[in-house]
mmCIF file with all atom_site columns, C-alpha atoms in Angstrom:
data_model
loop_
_atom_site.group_PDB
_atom_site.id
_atom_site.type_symbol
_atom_site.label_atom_id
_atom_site.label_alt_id
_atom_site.label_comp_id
_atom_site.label_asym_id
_atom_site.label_entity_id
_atom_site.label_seq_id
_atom_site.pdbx_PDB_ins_code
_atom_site.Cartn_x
_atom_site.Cartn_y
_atom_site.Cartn_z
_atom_site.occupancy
_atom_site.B_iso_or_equiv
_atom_site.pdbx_formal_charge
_atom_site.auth_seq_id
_atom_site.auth_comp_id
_atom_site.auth_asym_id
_atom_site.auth_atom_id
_atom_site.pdbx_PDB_model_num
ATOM 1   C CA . UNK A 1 1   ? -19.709 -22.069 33.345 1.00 45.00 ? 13  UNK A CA 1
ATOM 2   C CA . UNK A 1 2   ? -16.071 -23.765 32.416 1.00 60.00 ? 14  UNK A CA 1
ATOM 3   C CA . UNK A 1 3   ? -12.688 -23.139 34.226 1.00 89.00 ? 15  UNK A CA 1
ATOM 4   C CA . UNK A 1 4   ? -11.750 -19.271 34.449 1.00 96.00 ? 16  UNK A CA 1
ATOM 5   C CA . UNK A 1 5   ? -8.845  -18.350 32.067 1.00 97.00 ? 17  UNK A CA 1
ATOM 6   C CA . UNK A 1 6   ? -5.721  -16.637 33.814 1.00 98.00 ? 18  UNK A CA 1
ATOM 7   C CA . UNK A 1 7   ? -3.523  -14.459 31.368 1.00 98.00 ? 19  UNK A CA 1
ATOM 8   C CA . UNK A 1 8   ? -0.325  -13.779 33.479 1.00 98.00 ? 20  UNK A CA 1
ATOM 9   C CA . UNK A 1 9   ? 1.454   -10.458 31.849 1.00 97.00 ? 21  UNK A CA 1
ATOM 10  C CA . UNK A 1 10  ? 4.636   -8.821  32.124 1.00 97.00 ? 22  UNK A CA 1
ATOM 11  C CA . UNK A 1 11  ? 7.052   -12.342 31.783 1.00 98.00 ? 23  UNK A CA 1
ATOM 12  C CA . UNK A 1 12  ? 10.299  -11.853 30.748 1.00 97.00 ? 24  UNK A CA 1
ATOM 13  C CA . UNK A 1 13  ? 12.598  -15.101 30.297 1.00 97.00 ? 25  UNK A CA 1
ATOM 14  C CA . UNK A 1 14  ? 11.983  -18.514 29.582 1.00 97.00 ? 26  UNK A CA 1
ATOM 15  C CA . UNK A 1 15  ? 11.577  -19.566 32.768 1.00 97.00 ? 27  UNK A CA 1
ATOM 16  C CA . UNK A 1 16  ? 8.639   -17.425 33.382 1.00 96.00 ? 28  UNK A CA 1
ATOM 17  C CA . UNK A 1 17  ? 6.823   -18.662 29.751 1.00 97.00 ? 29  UNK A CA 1
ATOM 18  C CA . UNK A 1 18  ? 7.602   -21.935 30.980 1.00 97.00 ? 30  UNK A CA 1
ATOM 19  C CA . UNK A 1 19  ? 6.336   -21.997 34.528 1.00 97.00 ? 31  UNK A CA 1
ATOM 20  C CA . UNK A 1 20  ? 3.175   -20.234 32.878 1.00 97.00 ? 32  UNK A CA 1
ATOM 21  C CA . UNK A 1 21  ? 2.062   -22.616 31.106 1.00 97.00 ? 33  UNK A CA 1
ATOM 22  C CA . UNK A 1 22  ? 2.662   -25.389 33.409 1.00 96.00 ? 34  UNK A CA 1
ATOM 23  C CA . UNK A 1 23  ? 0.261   -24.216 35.415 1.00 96.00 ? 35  UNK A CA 1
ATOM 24  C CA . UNK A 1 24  ? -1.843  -24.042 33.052 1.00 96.00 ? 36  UNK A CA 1
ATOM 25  C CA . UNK A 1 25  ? -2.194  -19.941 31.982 1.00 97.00 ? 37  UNK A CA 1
ATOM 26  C CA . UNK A 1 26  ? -4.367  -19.345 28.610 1.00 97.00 ? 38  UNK A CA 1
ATOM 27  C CA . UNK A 1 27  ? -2.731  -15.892 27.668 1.00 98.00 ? 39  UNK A CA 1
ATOM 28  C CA . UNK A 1 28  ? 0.831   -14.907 28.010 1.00 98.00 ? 40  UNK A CA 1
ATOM 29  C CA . UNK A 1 29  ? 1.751   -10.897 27.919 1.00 98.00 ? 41  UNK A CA 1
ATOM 30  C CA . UNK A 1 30  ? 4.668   -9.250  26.615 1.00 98.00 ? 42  UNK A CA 1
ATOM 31  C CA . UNK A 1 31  ? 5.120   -5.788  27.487 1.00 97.00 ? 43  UNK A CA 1
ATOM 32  C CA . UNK A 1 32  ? 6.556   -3.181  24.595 1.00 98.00 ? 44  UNK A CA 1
ATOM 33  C CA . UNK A 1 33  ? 6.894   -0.132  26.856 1.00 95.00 ? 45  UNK A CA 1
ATOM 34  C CA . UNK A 1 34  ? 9.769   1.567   27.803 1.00 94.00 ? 46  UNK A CA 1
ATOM 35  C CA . UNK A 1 35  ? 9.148   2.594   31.076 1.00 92.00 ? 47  UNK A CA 1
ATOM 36  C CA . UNK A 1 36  ? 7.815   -0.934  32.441 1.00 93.00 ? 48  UNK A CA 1
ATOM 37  C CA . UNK A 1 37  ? 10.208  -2.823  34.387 1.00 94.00 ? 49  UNK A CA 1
ATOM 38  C CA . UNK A 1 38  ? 8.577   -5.751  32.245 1.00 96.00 ? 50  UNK A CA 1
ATOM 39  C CA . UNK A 1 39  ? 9.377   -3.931  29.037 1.00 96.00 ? 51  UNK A CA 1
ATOM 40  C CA . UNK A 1 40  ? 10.763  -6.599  26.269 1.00 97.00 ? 52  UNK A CA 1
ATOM 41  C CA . UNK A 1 41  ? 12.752  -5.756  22.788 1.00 97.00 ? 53  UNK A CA 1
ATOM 42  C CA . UNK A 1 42  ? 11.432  -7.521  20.005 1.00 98.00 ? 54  UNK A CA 1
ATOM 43  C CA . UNK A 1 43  ? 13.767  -9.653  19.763 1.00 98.00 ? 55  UNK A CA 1
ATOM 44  C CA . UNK A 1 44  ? 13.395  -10.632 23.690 1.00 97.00 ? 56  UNK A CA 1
ATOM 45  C CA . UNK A 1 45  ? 9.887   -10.867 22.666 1.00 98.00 ? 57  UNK A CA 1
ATOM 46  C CA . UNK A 1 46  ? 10.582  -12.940 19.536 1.00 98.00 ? 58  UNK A CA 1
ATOM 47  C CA . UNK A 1 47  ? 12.933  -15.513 21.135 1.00 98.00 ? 59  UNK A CA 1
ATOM 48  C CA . UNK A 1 48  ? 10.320  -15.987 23.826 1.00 98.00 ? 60  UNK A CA 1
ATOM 49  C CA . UNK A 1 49  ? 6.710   -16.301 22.064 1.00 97.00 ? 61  UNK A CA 1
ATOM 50  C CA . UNK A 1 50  ? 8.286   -18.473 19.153 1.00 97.00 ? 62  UNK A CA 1
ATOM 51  C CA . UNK A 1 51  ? 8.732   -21.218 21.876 1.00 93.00 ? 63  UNK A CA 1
ATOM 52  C CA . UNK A 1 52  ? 5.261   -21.009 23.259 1.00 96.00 ? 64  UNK A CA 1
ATOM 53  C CA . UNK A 1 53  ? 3.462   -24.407 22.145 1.00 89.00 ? 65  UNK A CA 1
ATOM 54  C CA . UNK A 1 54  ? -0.362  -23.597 19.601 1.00 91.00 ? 66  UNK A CA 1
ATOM 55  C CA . UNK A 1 55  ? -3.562  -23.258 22.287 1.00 93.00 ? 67  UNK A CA 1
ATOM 56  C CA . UNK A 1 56  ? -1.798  -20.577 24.219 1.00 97.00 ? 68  UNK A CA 1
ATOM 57  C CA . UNK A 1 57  ? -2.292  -17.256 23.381 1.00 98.00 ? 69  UNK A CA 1
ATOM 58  C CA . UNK A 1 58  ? 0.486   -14.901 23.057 1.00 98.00 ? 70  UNK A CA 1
ATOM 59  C CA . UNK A 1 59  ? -0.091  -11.018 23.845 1.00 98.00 ? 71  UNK A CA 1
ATOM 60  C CA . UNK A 1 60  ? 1.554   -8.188  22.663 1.00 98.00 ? 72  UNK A CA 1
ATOM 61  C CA . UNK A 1 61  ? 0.875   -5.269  25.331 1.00 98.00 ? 73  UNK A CA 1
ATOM 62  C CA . UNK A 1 62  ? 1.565   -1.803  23.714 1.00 98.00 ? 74  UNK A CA 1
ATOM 63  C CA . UNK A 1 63  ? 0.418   1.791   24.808 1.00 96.00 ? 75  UNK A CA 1
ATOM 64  C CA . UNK A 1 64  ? -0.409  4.182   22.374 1.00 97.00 ? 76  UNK A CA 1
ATOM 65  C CA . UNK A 1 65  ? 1.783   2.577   19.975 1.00 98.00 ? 77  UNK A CA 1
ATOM 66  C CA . UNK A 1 66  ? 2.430   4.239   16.309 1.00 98.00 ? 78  UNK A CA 1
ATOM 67  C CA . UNK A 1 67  ? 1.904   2.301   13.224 1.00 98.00 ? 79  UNK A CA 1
ATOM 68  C CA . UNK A 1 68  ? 5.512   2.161   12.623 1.00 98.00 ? 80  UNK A CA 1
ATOM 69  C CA . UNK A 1 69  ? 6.138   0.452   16.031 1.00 98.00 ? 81  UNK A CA 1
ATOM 70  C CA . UNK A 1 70  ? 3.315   -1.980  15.828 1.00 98.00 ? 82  UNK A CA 1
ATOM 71  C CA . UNK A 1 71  ? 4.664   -2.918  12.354 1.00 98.00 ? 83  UNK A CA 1
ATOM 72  C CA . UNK A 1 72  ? 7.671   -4.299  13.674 1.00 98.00 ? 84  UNK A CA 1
ATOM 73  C CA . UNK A 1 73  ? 6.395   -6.003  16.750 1.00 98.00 ? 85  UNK A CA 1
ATOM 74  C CA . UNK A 1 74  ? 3.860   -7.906  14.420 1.00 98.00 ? 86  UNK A CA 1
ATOM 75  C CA . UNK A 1 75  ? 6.671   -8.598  11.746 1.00 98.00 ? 87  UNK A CA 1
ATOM 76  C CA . UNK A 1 76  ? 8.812   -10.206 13.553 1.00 98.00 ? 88  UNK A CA 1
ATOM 77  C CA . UNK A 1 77  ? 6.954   -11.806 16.565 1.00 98.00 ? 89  UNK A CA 1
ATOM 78  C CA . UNK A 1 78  ? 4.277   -14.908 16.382 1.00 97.00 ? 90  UNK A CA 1
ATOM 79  C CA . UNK A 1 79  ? 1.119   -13.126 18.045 1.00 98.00 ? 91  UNK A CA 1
ATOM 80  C CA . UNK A 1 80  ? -2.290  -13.808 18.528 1.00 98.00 ? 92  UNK A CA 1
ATOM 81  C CA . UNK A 1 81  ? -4.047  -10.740 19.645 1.00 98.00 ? 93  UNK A CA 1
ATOM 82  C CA . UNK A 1 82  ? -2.718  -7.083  20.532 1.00 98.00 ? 94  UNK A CA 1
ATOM 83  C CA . UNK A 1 83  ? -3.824  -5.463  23.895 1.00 98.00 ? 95  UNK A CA 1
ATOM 84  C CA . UNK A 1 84  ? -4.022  -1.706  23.631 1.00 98.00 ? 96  UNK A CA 1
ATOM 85  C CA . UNK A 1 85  ? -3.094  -0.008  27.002 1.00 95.00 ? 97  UNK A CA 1
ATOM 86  C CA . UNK A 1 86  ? -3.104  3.553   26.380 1.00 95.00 ? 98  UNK A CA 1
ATOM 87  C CA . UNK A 1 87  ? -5.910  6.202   25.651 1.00 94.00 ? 99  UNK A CA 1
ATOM 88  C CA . UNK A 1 88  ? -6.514  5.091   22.344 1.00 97.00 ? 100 UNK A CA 1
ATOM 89  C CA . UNK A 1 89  ? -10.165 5.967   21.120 1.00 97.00 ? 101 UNK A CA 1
ATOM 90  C CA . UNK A 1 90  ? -12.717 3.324   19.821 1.00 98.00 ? 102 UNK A CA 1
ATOM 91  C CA . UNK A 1 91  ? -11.513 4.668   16.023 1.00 98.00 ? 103 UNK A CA 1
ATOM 92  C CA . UNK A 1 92  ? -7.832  3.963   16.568 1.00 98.00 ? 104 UNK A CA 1
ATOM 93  C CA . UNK A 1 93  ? -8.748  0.431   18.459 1.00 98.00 ? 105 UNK A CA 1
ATOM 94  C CA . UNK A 1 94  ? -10.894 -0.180  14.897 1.00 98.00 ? 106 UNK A CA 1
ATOM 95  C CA . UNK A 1 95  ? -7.853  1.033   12.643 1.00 98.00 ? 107 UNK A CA 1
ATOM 96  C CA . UNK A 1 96  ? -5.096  -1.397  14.646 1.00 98.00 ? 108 UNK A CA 1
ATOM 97  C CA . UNK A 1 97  ? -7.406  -4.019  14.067 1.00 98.00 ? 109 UNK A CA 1
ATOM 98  C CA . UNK A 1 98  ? -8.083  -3.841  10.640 1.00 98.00 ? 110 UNK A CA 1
ATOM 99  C CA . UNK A 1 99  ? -4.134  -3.174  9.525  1.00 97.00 ? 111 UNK A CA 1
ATOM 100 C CA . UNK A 1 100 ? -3.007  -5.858  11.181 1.00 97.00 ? 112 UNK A CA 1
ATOM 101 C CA . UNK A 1 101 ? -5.642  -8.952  11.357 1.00 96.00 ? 113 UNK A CA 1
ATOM 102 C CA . UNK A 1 102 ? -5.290  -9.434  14.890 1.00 98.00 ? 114 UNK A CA 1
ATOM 103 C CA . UNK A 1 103 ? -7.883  -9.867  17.830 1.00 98.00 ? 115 UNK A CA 1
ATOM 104 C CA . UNK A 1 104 ? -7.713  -7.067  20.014 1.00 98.00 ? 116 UNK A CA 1
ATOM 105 C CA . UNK A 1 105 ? -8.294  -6.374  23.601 1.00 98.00 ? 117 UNK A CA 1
ATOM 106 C CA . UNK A 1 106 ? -9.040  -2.905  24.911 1.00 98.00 ? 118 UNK A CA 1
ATOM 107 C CA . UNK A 1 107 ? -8.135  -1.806  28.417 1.00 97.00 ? 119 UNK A CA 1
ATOM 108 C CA . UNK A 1 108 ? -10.414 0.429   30.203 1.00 96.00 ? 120 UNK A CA 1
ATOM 109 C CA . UNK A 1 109 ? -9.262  1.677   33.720 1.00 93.00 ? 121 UNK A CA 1
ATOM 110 C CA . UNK A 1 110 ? -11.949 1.865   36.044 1.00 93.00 ? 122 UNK A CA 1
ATOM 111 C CA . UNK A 1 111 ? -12.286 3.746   39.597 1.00 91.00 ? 123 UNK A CA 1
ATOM 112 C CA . UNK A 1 112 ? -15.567 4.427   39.603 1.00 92.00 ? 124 UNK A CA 1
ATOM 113 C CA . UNK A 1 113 ? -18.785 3.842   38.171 1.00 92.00 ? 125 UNK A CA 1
ATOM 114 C CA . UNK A 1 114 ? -18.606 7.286   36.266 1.00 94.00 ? 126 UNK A CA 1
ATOM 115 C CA . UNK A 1 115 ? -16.043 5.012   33.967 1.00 93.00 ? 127 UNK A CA 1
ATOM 116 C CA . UNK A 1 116 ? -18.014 2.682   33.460 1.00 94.00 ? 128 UNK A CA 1
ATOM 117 C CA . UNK A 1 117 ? -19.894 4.261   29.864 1.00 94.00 ? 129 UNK A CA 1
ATOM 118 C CA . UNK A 1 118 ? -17.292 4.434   28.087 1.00 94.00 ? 130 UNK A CA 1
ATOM 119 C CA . UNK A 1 119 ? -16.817 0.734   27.877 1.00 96.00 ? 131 UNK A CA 1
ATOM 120 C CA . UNK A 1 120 ? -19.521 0.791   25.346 1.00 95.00 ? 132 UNK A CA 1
ATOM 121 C CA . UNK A 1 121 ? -17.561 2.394   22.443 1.00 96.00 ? 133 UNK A CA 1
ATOM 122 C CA . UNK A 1 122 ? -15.167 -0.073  22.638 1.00 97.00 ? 134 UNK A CA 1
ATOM 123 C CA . UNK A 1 123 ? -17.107 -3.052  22.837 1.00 96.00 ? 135 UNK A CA 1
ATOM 124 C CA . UNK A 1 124 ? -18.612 -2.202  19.676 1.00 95.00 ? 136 UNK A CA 1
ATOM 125 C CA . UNK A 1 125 ? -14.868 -2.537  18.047 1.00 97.00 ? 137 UNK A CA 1
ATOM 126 C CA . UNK A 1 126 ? -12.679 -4.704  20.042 1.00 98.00 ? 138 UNK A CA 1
ATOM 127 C CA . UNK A 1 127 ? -13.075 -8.408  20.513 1.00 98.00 ? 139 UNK A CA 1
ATOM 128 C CA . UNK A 1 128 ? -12.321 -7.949  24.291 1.00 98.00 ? 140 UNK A CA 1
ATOM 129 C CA . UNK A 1 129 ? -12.409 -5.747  26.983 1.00 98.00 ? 141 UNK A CA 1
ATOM 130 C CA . UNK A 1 130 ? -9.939  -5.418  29.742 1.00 97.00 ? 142 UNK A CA 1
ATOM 131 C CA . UNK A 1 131 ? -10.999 -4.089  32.952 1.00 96.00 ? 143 UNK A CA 1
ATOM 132 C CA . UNK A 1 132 ? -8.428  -2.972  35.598 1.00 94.00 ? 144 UNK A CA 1
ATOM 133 C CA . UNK A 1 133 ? -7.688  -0.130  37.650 1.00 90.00 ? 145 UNK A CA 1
ATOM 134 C CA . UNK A 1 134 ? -7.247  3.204   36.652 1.00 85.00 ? 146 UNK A CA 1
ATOM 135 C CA . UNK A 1 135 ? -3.678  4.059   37.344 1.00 73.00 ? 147 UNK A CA 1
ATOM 136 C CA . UNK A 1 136 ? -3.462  7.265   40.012 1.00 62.00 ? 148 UNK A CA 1
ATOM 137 C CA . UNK A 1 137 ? -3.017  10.635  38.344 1.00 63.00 ? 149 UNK A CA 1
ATOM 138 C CA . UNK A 1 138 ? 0.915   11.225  37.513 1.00 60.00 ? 150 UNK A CA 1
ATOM 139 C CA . UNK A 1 139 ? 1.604   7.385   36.940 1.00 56.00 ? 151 UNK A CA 1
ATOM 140 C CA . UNK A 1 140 ? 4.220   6.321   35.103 1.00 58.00 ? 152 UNK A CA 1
ATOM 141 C CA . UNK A 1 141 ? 2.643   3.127   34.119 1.00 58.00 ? 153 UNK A CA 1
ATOM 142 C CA . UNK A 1 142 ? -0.933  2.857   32.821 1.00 59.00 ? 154 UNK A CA 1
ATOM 143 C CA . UNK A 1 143 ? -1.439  -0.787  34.290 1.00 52.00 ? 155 UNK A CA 1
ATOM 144 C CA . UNK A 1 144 ? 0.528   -3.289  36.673 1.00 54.00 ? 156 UNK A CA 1
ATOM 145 C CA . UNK A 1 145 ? 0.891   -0.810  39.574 1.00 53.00 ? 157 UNK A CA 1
ATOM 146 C CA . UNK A 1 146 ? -0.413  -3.402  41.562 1.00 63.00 ? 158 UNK A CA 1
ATOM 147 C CA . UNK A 1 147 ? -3.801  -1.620  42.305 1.00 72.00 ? 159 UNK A CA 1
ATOM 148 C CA . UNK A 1 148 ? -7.139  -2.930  42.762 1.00 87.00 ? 160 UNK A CA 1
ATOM 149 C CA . UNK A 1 149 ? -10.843 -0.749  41.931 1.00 89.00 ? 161 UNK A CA 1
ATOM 150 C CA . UNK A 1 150 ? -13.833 -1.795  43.609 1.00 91.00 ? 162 UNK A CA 1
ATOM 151 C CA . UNK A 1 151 ? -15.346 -5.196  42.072 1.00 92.00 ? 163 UNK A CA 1
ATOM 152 C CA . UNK A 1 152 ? -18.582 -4.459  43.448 1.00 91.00 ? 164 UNK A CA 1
ATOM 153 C CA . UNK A 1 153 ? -19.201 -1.696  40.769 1.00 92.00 ? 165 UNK A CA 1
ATOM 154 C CA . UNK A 1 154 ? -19.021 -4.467  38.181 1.00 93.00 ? 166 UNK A CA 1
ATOM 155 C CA . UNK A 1 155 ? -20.800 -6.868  39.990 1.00 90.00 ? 167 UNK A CA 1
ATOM 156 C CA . UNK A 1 156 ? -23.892 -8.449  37.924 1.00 78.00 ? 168 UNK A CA 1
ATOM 157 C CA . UNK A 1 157 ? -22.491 -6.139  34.801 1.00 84.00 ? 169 UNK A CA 1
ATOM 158 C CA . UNK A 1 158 ? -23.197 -8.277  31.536 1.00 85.00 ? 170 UNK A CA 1
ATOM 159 C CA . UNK A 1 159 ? -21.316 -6.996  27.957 1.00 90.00 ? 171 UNK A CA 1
ATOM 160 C CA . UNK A 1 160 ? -21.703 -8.060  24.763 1.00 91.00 ? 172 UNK A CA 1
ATOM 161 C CA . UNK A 1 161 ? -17.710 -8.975  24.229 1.00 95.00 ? 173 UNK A CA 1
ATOM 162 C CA . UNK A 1 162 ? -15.302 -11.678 26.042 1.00 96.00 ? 174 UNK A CA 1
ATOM 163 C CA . UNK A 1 163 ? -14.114 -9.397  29.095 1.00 96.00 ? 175 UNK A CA 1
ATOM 164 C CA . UNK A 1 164 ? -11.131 -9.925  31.745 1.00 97.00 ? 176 UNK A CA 1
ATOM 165 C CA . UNK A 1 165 ? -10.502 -8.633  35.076 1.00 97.00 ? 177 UNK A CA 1
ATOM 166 C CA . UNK A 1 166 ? -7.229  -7.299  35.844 1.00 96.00 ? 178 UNK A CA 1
ATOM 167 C CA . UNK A 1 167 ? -5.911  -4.999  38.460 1.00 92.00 ? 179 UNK A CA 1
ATOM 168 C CA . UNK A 1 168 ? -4.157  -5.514  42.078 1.00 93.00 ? 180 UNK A CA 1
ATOM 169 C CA . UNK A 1 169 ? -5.367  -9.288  41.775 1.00 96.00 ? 181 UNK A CA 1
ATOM 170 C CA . UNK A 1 170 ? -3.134  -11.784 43.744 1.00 96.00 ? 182 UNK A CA 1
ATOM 171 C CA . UNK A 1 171 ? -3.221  -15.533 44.735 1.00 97.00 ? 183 UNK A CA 1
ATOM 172 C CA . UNK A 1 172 ? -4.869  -14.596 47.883 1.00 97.00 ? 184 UNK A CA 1
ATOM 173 C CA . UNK A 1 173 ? -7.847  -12.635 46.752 1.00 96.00 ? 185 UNK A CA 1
ATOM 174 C CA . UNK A 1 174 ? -8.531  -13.388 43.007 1.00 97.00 ? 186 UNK A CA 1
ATOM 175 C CA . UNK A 1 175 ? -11.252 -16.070 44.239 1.00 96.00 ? 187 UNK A CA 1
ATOM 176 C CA . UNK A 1 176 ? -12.914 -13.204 45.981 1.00 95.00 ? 188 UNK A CA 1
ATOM 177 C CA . UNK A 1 177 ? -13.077 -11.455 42.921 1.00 95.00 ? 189 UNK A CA 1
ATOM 178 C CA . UNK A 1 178 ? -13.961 -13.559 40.593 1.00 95.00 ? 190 UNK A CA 1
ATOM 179 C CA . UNK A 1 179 ? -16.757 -14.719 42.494 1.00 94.00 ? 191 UNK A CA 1
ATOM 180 C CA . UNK A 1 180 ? -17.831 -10.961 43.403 1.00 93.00 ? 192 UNK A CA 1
ATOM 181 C CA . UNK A 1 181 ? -17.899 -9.832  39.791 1.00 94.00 ? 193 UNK A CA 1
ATOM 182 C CA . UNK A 1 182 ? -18.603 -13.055 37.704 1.00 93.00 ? 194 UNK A CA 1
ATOM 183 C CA . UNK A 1 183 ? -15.372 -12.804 36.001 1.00 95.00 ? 195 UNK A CA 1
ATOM 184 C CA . UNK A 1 184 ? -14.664 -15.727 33.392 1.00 95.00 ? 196 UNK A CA 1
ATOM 185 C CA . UNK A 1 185 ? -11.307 -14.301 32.148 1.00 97.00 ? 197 UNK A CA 1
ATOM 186 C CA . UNK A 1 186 ? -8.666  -12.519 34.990 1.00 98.00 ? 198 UNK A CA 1
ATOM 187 C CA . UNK A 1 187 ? -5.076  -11.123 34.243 1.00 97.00 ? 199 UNK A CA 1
ATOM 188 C CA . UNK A 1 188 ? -2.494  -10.635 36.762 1.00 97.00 ? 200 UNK A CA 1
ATOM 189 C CA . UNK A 1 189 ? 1.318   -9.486  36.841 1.00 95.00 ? 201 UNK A CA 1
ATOM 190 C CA . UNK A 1 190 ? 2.979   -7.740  39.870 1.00 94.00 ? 202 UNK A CA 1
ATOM 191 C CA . UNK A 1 191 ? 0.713   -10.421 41.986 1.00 96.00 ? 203 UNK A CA 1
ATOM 192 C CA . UNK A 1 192 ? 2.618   -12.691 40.959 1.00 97.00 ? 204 UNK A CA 1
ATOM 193 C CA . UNK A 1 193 ? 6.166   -11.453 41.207 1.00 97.00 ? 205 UNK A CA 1
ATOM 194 C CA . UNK A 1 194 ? 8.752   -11.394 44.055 1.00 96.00 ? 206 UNK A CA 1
ATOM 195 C CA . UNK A 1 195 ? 9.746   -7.724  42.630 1.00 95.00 ? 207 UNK A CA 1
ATOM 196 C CA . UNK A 1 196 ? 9.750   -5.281  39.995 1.00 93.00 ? 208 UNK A CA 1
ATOM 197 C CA . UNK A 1 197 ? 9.171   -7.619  36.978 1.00 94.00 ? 209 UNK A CA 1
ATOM 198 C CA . UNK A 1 198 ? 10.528  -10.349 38.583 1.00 97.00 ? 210 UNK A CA 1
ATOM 199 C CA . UNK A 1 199 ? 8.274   -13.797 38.269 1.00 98.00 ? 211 UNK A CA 1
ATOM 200 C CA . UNK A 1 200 ? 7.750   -15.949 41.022 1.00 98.00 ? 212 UNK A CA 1
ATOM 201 C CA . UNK A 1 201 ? 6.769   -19.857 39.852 1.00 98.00 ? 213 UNK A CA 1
ATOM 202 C CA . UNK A 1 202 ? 5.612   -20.634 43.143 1.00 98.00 ? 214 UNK A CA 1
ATOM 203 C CA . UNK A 1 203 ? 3.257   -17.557 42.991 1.00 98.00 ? 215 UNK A CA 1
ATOM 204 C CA . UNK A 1 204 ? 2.111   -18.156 39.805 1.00 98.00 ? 216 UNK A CA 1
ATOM 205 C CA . UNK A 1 205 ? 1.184   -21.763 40.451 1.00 97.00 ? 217 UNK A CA 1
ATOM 206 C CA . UNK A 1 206 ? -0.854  -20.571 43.564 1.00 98.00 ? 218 UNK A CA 1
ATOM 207 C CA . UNK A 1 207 ? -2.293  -18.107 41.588 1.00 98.00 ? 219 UNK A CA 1
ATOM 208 C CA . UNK A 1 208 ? -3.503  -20.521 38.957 1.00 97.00 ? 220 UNK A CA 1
ATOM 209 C CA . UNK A 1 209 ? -4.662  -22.831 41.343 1.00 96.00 ? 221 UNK A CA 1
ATOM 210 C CA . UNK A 1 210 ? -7.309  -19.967 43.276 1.00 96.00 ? 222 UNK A CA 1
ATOM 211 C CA . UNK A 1 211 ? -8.557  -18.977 40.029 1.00 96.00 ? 223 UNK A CA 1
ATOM 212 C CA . UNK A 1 212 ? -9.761  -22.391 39.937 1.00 88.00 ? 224 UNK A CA 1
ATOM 213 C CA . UNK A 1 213 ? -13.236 -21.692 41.809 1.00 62.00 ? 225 UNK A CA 1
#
């Protein structure tokens, strides 16, 4: 089935980009949202990604981002796919991927299996499909409140794009979940910090090394 590919999200200095890929990470997030403790300016974001070496992909994460903001982020920083966060609808996912030439990845919170449909519409226009835990009513962040949903409701599950599992996954439990839901593709960021945006390498490298089932 190949080796499962761990996106780690949220990193903020050099350090963290490099300790990433040492242990061998496949995606790297950057946050663009104000009211994440792992929010980055562009030119944070810039300085960062146009270190990262070709055959690592570099993530912009935005939520509900205008046209106007995702110009600049993709003007000035080296990117190879956008991952929309927000509510955007299947034919605002199509129109960011047109304008800009960029895969995209769709997050879909899930907390139960009444979420579940609505995956459809979007794997008709995004490349992939993120699946992580719908964030509790009156959140102030849409993802990477360290909560997990219930990987049995996606157990077995098949879809017709690339998908990732993200959502309250840490070194000690993402085997469990990857081998209850089949997942080829996981993302994790508060799971492996020490606080609030905060990377830990040591957590990081153990995190890597458990996805390795």
């Amino acid at each position: 089935m190949g080796a499962v590919r761990v996106k780690i999200c949220g990193l903020r200095t050099a350090v963290d980009v490099s300790a990433a890929v040492a242990a061998g990470a496949r995606y790297l997030g950057f946050v663009f949202f104000p009211k994440s403790p792992r929010h980055l300016d562009i030119q944070q974001a810039r300085d960062l990604a146009i270190e990262v070496a070709p055959g690592v992909a570099k993530v912009a994460l935005v939520v509900n981002a205008t046209d106007a903001e995702l110009d600049a982020i993709c003007a000035a920083v080296p990117l190879d796919m956008l991952q929309l966060h927000g509510s955007e609808s299947p034919a605002r996912v199509a129109e960011i991927r047109a304008r800009y030439g960029l895969p995209v990845m769709k997050a879909v919170g899930v907390a139960e299996a009444g979420d579940l449909p609505k995956i459809a519409g979007y794997e008709a226009v995004a490349d992939q499909i993120l699946l992580d835990a719908k964030a509790p009513k009156g959140a102030a962040l849409p993802g990477g409140n360290g909560l997990a949903f219930d990987w049995r409701l996606i157990a077995d599950r098949q879809w017709t794009k690339p998908w990732m599992l993200a959502g309250g996954l840490t070194p000690e439990n993402v085997a469990e979940a990857i081998r209850l839901t089949g997942a080829r593709q996981v993302d994790v960021s508060s799971g492996v910090e020490s606080a609030p945006g905060v990377k830990d390498a040591d957590l990081i490298r153990a995190f890597l090394n458990a996805a390795r089932v």
